Coordinates of C-alpha atoms and ligand atoms in Angstrom, one line a residue:
X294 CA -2.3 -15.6 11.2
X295 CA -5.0 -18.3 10.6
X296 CA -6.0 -18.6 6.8
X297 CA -9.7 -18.0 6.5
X298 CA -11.1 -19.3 3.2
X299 CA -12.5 -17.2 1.1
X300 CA -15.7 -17.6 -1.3
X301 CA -16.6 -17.2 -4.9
X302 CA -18.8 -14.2 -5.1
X303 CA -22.5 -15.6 -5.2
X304 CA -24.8 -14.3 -8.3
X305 CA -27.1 -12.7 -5.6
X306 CA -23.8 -10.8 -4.1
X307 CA -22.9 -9.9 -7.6
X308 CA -26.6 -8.4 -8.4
X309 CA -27.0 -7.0 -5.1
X310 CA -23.2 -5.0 -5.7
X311 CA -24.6 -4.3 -9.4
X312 CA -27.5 -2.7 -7.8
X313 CA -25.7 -0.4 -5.4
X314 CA -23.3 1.0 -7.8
X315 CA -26.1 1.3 -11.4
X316 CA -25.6 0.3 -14.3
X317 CA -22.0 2.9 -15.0
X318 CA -21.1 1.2 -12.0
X319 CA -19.3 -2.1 -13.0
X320 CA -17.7 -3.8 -15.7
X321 CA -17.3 -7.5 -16.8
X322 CA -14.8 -8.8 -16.4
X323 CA -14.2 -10.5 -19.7
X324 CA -15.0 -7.4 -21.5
X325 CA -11.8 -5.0 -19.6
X326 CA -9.1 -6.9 -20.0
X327 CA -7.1 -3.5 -19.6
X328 CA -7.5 -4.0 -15.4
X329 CA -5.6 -7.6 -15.6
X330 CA -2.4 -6.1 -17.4
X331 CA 0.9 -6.2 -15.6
X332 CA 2.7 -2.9 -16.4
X333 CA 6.1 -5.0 -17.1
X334 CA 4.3 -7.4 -19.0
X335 CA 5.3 -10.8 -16.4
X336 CA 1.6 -11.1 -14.3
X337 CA -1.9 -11.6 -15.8
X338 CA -4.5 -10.7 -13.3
X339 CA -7.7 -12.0 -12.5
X340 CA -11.4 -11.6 -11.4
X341 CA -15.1 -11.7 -11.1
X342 CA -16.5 -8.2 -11.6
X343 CA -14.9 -4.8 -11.9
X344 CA -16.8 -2.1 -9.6
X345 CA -16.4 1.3 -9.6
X346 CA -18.3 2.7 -6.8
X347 CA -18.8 6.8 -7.3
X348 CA -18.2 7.8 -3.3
X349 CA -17.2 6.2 0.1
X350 CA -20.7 5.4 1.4
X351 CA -20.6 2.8 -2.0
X352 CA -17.2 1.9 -1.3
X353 CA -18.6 0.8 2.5
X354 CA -21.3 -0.7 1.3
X355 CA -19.4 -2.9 -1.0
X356 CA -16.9 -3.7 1.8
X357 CA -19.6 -4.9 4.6
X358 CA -21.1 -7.3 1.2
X359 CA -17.7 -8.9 0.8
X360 CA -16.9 -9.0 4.5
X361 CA -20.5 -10.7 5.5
X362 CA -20.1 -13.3 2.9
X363 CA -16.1 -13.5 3.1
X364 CA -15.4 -12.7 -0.8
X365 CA -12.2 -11.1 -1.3
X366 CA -11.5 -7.5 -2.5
X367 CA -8.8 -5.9 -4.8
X368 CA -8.7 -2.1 -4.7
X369 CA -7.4 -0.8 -8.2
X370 CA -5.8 3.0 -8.8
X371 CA -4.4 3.4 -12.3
X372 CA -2.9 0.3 -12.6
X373 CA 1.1 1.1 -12.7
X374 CA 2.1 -1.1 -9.5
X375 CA 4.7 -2.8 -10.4
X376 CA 4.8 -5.8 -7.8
X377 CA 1.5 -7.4 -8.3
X378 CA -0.5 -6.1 -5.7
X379 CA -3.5 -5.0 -8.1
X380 CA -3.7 -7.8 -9.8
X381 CA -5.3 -11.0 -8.5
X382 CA -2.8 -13.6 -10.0
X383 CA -3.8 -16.5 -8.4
X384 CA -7.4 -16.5 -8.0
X385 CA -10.6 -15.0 -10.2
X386 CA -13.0 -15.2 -7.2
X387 CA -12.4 -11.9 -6.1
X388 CA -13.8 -8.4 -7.0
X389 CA -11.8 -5.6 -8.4
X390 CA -12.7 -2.2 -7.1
X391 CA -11.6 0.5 -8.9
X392 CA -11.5 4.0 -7.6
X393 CA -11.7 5.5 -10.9
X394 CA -15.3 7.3 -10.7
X395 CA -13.8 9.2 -7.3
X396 CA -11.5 11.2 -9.6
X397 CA -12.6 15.2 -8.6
X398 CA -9.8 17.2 -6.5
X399 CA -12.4 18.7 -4.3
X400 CA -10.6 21.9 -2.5
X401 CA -7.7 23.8 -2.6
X402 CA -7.7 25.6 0.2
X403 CA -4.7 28.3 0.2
X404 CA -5.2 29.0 4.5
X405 CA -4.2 26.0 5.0
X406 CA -1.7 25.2 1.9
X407 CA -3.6 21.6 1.4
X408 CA -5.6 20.3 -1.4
X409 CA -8.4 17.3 -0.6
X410 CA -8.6 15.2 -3.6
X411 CA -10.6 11.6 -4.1
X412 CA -8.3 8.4 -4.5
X413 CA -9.5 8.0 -7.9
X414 CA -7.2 11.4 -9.1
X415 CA -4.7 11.1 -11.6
X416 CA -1.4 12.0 -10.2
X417 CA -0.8 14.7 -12.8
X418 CA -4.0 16.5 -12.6
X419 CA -3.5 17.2 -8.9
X420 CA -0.6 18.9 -10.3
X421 CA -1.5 21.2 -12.8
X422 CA -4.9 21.8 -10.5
X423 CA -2.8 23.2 -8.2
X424 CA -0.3 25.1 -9.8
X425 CA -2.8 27.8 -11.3
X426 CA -2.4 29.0 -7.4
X427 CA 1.0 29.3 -7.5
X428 CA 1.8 26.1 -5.7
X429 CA 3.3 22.6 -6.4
X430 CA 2.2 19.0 -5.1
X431 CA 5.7 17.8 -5.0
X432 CA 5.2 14.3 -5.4
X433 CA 6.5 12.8 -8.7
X434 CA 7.4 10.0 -10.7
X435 CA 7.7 8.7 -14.6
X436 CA 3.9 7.4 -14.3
X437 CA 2.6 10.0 -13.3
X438 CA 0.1 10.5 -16.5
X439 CA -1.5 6.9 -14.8
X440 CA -1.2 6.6 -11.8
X441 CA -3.8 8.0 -9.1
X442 CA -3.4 9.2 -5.4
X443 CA -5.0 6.2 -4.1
X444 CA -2.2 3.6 -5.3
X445 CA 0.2 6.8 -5.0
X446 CA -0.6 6.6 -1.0
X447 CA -1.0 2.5 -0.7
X448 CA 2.2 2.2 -1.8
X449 CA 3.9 5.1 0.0
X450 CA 5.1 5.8 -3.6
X451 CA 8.8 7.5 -3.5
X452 CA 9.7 9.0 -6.8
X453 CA 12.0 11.8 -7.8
X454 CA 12.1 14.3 -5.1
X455 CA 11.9 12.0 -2.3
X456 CA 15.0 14.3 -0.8
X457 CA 13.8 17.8 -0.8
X458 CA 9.7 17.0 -0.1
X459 CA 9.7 13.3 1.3
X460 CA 7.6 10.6 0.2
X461 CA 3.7 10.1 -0.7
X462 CA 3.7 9.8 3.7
X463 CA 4.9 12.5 4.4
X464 CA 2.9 14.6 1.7
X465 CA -0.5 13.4 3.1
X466 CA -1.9 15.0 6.2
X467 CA -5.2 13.6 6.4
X468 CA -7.3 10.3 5.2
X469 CA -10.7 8.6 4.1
X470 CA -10.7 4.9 4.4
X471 CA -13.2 2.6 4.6
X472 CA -11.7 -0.2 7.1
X473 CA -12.0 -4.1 6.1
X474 CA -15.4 -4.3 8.3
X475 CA -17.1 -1.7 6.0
X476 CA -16.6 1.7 8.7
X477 CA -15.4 4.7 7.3
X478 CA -12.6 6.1 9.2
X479 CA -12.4 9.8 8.2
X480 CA -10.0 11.9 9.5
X481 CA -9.3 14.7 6.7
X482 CA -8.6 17.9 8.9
X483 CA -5.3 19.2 8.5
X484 CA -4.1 18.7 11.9
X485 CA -0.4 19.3 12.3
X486 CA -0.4 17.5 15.3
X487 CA -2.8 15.1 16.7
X488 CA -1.5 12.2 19.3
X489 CA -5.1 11.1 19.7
X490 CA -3.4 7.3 19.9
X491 CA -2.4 5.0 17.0
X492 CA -1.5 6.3 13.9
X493 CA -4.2 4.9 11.8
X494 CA -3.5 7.7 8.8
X495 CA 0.4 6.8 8.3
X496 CA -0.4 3.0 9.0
X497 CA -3.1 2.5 6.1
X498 CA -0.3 4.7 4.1
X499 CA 2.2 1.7 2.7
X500 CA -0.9 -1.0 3.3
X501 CA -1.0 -1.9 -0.3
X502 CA -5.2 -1.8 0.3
X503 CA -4.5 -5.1 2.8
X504 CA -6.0 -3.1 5.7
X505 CA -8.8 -1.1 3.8
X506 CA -9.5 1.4 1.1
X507 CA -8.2 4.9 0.5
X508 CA -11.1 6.9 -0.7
X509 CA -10.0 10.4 -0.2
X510 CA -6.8 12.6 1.0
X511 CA -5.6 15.7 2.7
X512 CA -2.3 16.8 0.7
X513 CA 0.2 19.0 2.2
X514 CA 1.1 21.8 -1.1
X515 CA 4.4 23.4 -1.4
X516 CA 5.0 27.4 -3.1
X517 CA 6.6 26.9 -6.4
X518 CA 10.2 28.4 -5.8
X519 CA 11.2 31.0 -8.5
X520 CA 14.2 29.7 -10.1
X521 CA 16.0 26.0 -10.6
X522 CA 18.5 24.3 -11.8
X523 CA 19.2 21.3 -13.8
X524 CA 22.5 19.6 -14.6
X525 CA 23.3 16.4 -16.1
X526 CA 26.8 15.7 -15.5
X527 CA 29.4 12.2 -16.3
X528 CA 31.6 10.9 -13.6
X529 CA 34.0 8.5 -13.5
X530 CA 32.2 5.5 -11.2
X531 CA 29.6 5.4 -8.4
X532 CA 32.7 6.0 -5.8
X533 CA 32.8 9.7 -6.4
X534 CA 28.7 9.9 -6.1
X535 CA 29.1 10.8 -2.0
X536 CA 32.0 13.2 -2.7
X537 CA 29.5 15.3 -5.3
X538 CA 26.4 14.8 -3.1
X539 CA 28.8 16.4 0.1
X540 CA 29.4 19.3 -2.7
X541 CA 26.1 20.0 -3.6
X542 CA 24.8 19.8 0.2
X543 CA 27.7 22.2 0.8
X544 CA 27.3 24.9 -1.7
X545 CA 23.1 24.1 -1.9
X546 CA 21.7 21.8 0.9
X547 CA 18.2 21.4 1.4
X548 CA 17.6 23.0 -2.2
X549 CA 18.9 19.7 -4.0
X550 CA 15.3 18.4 -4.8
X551 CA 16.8 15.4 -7.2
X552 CA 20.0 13.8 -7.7
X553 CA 19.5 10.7 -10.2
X554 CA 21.9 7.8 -11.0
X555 CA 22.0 7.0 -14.9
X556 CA 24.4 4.6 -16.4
X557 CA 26.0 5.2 -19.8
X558 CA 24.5 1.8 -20.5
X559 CA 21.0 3.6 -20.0
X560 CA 21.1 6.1 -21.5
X561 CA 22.0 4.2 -25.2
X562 CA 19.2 2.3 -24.7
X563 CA 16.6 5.3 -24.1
X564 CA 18.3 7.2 -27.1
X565 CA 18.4 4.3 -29.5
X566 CA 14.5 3.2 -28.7
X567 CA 12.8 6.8 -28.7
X568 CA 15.0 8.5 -31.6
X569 CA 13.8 11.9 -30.7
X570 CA 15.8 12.0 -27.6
X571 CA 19.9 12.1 -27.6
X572 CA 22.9 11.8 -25.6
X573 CA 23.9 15.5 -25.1
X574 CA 27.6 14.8 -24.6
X575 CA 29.7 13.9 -27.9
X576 CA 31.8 10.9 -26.0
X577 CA 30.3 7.7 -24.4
X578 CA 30.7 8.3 -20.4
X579 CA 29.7 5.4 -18.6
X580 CA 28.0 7.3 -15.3
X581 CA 25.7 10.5 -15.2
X582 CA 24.4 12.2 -12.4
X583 CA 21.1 14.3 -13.6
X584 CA 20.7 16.8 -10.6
X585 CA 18.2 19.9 -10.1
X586 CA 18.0 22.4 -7.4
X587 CA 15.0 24.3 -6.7
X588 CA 15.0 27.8 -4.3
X589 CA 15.1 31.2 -4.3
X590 CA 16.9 33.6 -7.2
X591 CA 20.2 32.7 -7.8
X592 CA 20.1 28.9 -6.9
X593 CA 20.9 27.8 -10.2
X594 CA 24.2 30.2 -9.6
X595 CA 25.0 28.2 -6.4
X596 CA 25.0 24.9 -8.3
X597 CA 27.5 26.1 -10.9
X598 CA 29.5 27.1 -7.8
X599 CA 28.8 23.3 -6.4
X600 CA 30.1 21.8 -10.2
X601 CA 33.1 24.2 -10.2
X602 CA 34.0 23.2 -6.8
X603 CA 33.6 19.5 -8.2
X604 CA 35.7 20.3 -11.3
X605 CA 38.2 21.3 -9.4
X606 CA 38.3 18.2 -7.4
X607 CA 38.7 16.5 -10.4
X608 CA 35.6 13.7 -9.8
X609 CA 33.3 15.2 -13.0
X610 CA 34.8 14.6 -16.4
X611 CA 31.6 16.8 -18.1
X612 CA 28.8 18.7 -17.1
X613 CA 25.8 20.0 -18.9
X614 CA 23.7 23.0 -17.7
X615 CA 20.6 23.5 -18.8
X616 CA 19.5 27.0 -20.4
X617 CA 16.1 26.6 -21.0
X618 CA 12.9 24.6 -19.8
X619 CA 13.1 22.7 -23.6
X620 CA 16.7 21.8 -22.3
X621 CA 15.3 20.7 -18.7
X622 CA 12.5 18.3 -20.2
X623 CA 15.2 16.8 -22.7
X624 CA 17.4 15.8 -19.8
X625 CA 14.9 14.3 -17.2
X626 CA 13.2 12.4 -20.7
X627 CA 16.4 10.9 -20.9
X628 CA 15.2 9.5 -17.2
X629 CA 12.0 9.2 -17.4
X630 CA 11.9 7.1 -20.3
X631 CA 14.5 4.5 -18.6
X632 CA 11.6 2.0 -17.5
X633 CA 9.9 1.8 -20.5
X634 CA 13.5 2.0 -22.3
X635 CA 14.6 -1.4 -20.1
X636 CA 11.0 -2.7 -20.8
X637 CA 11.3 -2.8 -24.4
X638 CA 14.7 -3.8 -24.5
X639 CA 13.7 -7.0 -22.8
X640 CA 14.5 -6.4 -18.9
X641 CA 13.9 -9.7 -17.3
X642 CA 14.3 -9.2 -13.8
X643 CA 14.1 -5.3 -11.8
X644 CA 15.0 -4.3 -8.6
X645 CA 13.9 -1.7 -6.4
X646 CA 16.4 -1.9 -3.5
X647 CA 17.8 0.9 -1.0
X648 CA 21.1 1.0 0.9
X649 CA 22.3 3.7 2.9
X650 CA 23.6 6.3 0.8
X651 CA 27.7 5.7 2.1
X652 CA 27.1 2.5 0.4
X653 CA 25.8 2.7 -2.6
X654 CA 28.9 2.1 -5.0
X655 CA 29.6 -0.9 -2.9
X656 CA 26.0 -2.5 -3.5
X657 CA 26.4 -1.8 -7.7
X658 CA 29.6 -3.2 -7.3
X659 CA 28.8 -6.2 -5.2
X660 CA 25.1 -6.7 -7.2
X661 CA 27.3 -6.3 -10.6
X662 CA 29.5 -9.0 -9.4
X663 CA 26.8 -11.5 -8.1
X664 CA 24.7 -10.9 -11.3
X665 CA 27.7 -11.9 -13.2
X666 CA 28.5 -15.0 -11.6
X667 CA 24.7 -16.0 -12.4
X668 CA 25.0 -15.9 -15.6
X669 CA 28.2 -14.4 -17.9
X670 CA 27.3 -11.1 -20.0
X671 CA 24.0 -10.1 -18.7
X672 CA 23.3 -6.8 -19.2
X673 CA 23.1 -4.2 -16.0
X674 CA 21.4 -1.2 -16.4
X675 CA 21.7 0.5 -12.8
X676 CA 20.1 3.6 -12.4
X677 CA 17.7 5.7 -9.8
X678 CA 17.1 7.8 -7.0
X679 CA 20.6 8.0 -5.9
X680 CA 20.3 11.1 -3.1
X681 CA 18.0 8.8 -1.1
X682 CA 19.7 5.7 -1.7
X683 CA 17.4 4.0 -3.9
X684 CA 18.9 2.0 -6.7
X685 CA 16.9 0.4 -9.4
X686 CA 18.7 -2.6 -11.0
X687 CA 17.4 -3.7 -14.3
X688 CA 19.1 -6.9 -16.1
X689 CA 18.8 -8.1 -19.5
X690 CA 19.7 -11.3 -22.1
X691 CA 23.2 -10.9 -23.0
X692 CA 23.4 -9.3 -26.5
X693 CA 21.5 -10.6 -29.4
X694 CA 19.2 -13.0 -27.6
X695 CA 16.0 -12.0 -27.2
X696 CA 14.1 -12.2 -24.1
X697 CA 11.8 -15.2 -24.4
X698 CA 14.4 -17.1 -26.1
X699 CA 17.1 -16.5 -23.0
X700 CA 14.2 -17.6 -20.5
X701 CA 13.1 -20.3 -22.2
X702 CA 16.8 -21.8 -22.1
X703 CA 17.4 -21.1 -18.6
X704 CA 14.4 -20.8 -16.8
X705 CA 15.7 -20.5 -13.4
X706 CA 17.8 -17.6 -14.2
X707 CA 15.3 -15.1 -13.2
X708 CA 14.7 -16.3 -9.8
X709 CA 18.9 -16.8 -9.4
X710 CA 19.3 -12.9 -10.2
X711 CA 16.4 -11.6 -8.0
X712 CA 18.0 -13.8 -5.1
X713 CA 21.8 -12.4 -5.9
X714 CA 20.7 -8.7 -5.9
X715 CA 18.4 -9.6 -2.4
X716 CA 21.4 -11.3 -1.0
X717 CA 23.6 -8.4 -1.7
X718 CA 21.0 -5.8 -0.2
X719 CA 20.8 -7.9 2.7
X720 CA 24.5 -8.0 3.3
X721 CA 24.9 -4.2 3.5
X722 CA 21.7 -3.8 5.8
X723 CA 19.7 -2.3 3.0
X724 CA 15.7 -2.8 2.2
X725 CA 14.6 -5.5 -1.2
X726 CA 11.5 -2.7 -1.6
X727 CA 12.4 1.1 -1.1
X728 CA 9.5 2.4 -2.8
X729 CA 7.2 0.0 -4.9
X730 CA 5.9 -2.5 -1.5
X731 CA 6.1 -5.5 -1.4
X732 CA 3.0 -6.7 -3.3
X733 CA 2.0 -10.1 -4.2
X734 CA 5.8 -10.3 -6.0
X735 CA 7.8 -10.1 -2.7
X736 CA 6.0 -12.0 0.2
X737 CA 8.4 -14.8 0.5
X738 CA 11.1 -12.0 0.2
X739 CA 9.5 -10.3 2.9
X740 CA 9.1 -13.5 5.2
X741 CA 12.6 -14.5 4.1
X742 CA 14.5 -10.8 5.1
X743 CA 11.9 -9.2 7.4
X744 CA 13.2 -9.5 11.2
X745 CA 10.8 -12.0 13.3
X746 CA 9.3 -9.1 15.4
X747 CA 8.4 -7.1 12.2
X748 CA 7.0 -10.2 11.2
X749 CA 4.9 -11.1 13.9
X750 CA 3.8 -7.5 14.1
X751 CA 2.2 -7.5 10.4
X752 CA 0.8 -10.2 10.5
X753 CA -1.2 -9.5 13.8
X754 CA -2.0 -6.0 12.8
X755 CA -3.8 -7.6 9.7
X756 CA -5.6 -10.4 12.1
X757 CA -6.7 -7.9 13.9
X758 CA -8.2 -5.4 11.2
X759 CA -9.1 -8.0 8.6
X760 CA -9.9 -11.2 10.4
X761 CA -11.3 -12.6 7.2
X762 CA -8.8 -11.5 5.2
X763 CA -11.3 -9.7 2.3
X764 CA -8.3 -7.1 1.6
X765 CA -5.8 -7.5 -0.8
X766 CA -5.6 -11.4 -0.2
X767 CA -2.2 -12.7 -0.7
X768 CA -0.7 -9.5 -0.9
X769 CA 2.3 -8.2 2.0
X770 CA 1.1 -11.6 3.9
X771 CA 1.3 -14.7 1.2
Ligands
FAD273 C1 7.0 3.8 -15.7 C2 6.8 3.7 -14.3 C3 7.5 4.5 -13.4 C4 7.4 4.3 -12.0 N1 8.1 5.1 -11.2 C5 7.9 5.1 -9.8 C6 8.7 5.9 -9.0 O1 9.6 6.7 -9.4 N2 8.5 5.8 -7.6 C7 7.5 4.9 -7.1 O2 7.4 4.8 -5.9 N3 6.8 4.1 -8.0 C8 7.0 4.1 -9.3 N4 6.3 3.3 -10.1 C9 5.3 2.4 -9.5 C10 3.9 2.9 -9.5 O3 3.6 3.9 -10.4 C11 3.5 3.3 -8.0 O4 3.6 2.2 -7.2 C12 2.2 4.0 -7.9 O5 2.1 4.6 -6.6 C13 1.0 3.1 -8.1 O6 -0.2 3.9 -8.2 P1 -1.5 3.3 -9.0 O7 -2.5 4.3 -8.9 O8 -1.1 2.9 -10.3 O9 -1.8 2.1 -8.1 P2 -2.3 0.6 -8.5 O10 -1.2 0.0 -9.4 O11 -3.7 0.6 -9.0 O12 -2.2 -0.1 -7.1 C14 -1.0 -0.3 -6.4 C15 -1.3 -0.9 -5.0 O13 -2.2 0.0 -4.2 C16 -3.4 -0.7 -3.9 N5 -4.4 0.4 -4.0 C17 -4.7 1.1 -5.1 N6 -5.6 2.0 -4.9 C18 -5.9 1.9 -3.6 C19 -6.8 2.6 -2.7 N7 -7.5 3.6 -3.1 N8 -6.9 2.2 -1.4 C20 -6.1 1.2 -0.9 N9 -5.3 0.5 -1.7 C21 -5.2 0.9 -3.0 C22 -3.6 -1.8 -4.9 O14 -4.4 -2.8 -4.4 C23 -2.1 -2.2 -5.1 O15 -1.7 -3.0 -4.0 C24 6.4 3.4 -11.5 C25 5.7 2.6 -12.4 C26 5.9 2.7 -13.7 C27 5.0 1.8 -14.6

């Protein structure tokens, strides 16, 4: 792909843009510095203007601007990416647009079990929108308070029921975009099947807003199933996960909606930074296994079955039932808060790999290892979406050194672990970005682990959208 140079948005583009969207329409830029925060604290982002255009015909408007005088474009959600791809971190001549003014869920419509929201919807308020009618929206992750469907969809966001419902692609049945040359492509029917040629909806899904802007969606809804069932239970190592997970599928198949990895190691550091949340076994294990089913009455029955089963097996040393929904929302706190647990306990580097599930013991053992030989006594918190094969690694200083201290010493030590856990992802044919895209973090990852034809395929599928490469510069493509 040739590299077009971009421009520094012109004062006449800026008061022309200004014009279009009113005076509630924009922001300064020095004045919001809330758009340029990193949400793990490593990237400061950058730009002109902040826009926040209030429907799609703005959004196009904007885009043909920035296209006719070739000034880039950043589209913005709620701001919880976590590999840099809405923030501008090497260049302030580009324009933020933030879907934020697009925030209404428009219709639920119970014939055809789908809801159309604008990008600009928090995640969470599509879900209690919905739930009045009985149904879920079963996408669902720890920001889910922040984030919005448009950065949900960009990113093909994962989360923690990936295994019963699928990912943010497979929950969206029909799309608004407006494409890099300003045209609105808007194809929000829910059509089951439509072979009308390319793909366009499931290829601007997983663009990280390099191939245009989501302004609204078509989401597939779910019923809400009458009863579930949550267990948190310790096992002995990561080698017995696959023996449980043939249990469960056994005893409770597709009903498993979740089946997250927690280390011992974790879970200290969630209880001893929020104080109102506890280990709910007396001894120390050093693996858990959260796990919920969701079905018809007497599911939660047919996952004590699956534990028994396991018990008798001898590979679970404890389990924990919950009784009550107070009981539920203290276990999965004790995972949801594991982010902003490793954050404040001064993760330095975090991974977001996938292996096929039959390997996953050997990749924490093999990343473990490699980590190790970095540097001695680093701390490993492993944890995830184990039932799809997605493990997030998060390393911090050794013990008693704070975070800036340790990188200040050894500044190349966070590059060294990133490239150890790649290296061991690569070697069991696993993927360096299950669910978070690649961003402006991992583009020499990409180019380094991609396969040439995926390569070569990218990068012409952007030439051929965005030949002046206005969207998302420098992100997926460096
Ligand atoms: C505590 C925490 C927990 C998380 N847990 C998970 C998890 O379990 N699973 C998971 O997958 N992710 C997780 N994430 C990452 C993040 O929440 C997701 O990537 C989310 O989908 C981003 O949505 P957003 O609205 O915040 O998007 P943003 O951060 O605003 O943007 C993300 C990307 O999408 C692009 N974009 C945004 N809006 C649009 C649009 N309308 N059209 C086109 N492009 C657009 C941006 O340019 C950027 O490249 C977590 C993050 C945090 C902080």
């Amino acid at each position: 792909m040739q590299t077009v140079q971009l421009n520094q948005p012109s004062e006449n583009l800026l008061d022309e843009i200004k014009l279009l969207v009113g005076s509630n329409g924009w922001k300064s830029a020095d004045e919001m510095p809330r758009y340029f925060d990193d949400p793990r604290g490593r990237f400061e982002g950058f730009g002109a203007i902040i826009v926040l255009p209030n429907s799609t015909e703005q959004v196009s408007l904007i885009v043909k601007l920035c296209n006719a005088k070739k000034v880039g474009l950043v589209p913005y959600s709620g701001g919880t990416g976590v590999v840099a791809g809405q923030l501008s971190i090497d260049s302030k001549d580009v324009i933020i647009l933030s879907l934020e003014r697009m925030n209404k869920v428009r219709e639920v419509s119970l014939d055809d079990n789908v809801v159309i929201v604008e990008a600009g919807c928090v995640l969470e308020n599509i879900h209690s929108s919905v739930e009045k009618h009985n149904l879920i929206f079963p996408l669902n992750m720890a920001s889910k308070g922040s984030c919005c469907i448009g950065g949900n969809l960009a990113t093909n966001a994962g989360g923690i029921q990936v295994l019963r419902y699928g990912n943010a692609r497979d929950l969206c049945i029909g799309i608004e975009a407006v494409l890099p040359c300003g045209t609105v492509l808007s194809e929000l029917n829910p059509l089951h099947k439509n072979n009308t040629g390319y793909d366009l909806k499931n290829l601007l899904i997983g663009s990280e807003g390099t191939l245009g802007i989501i302004t609204v969606a078509t989401l597939k809804l779910k019923p809400i199933d009458s009863e579930s069932g949550t267990a948190l239970v310790a096992i002995k190592s990561p080698h017995d996960i696959h023996k449980i997970y043939k249990s469960l599928k056994t005893h409770v198949s597709e009903n498993i909606s979740a089946i997250e990895l927690m280390s011992g190691f974790g879970v200290s550091l969630v209880t001893s930074k929020f104080s109102k949340l506890r280990n709910p076994f007396n001894i120390d294990y050093e693996w858990f296994l959260l796990i919920e089913v969701t079905g018809a009455n007497g599911i939660a029955e047919r996952l004590e079955g699956a534990l028994n089963d396991c018990f008798e097996r001898d590979i679970l040393l404890d389990a924990i039932i919950a009784q009550s929904q107070q009981q539920k929302d203290d276990l999965w706190n004790l995972r949801e808060m594991t982010p902003e647990a490793n954050r404040i306990s001064g993760a330095f580097c975090n991974s977001d790999t996938s292996v096929p599930v039959s390997k996953i013991s050997n990749f924490i053992e093999d990343a473990h290892c490699a980590i190790q030989k970095v540097y001695p006594n680093l701390r490993i918190n492993s944890y995830g979406h184990i039932g799809d094969g997605n493990i997030h690694l998060n390393v911090l200083p050794p013990k008693e050194i704070s975070k800036d201290d340790f990188l200040k010493s050894n500044p190349k030590v966070r590059e060294q672990v990133r490239m150890a856990i790649n290296e061991t992802t690569h070697l069991l044919g696993g993927s360096i970005s299950a669910e978070h895209g690649i961003g402006r973090l991992k583009t020499r990852d990409l180019e380094m682990y991609a396969s040439k034809a995926r390569l070569k395929a990218i990068k012409s599928i952007k030439s051929a959208l965005d030949p002046n490469n206005i969207m998302n510069p420098g992100v997926i493509i460096p």
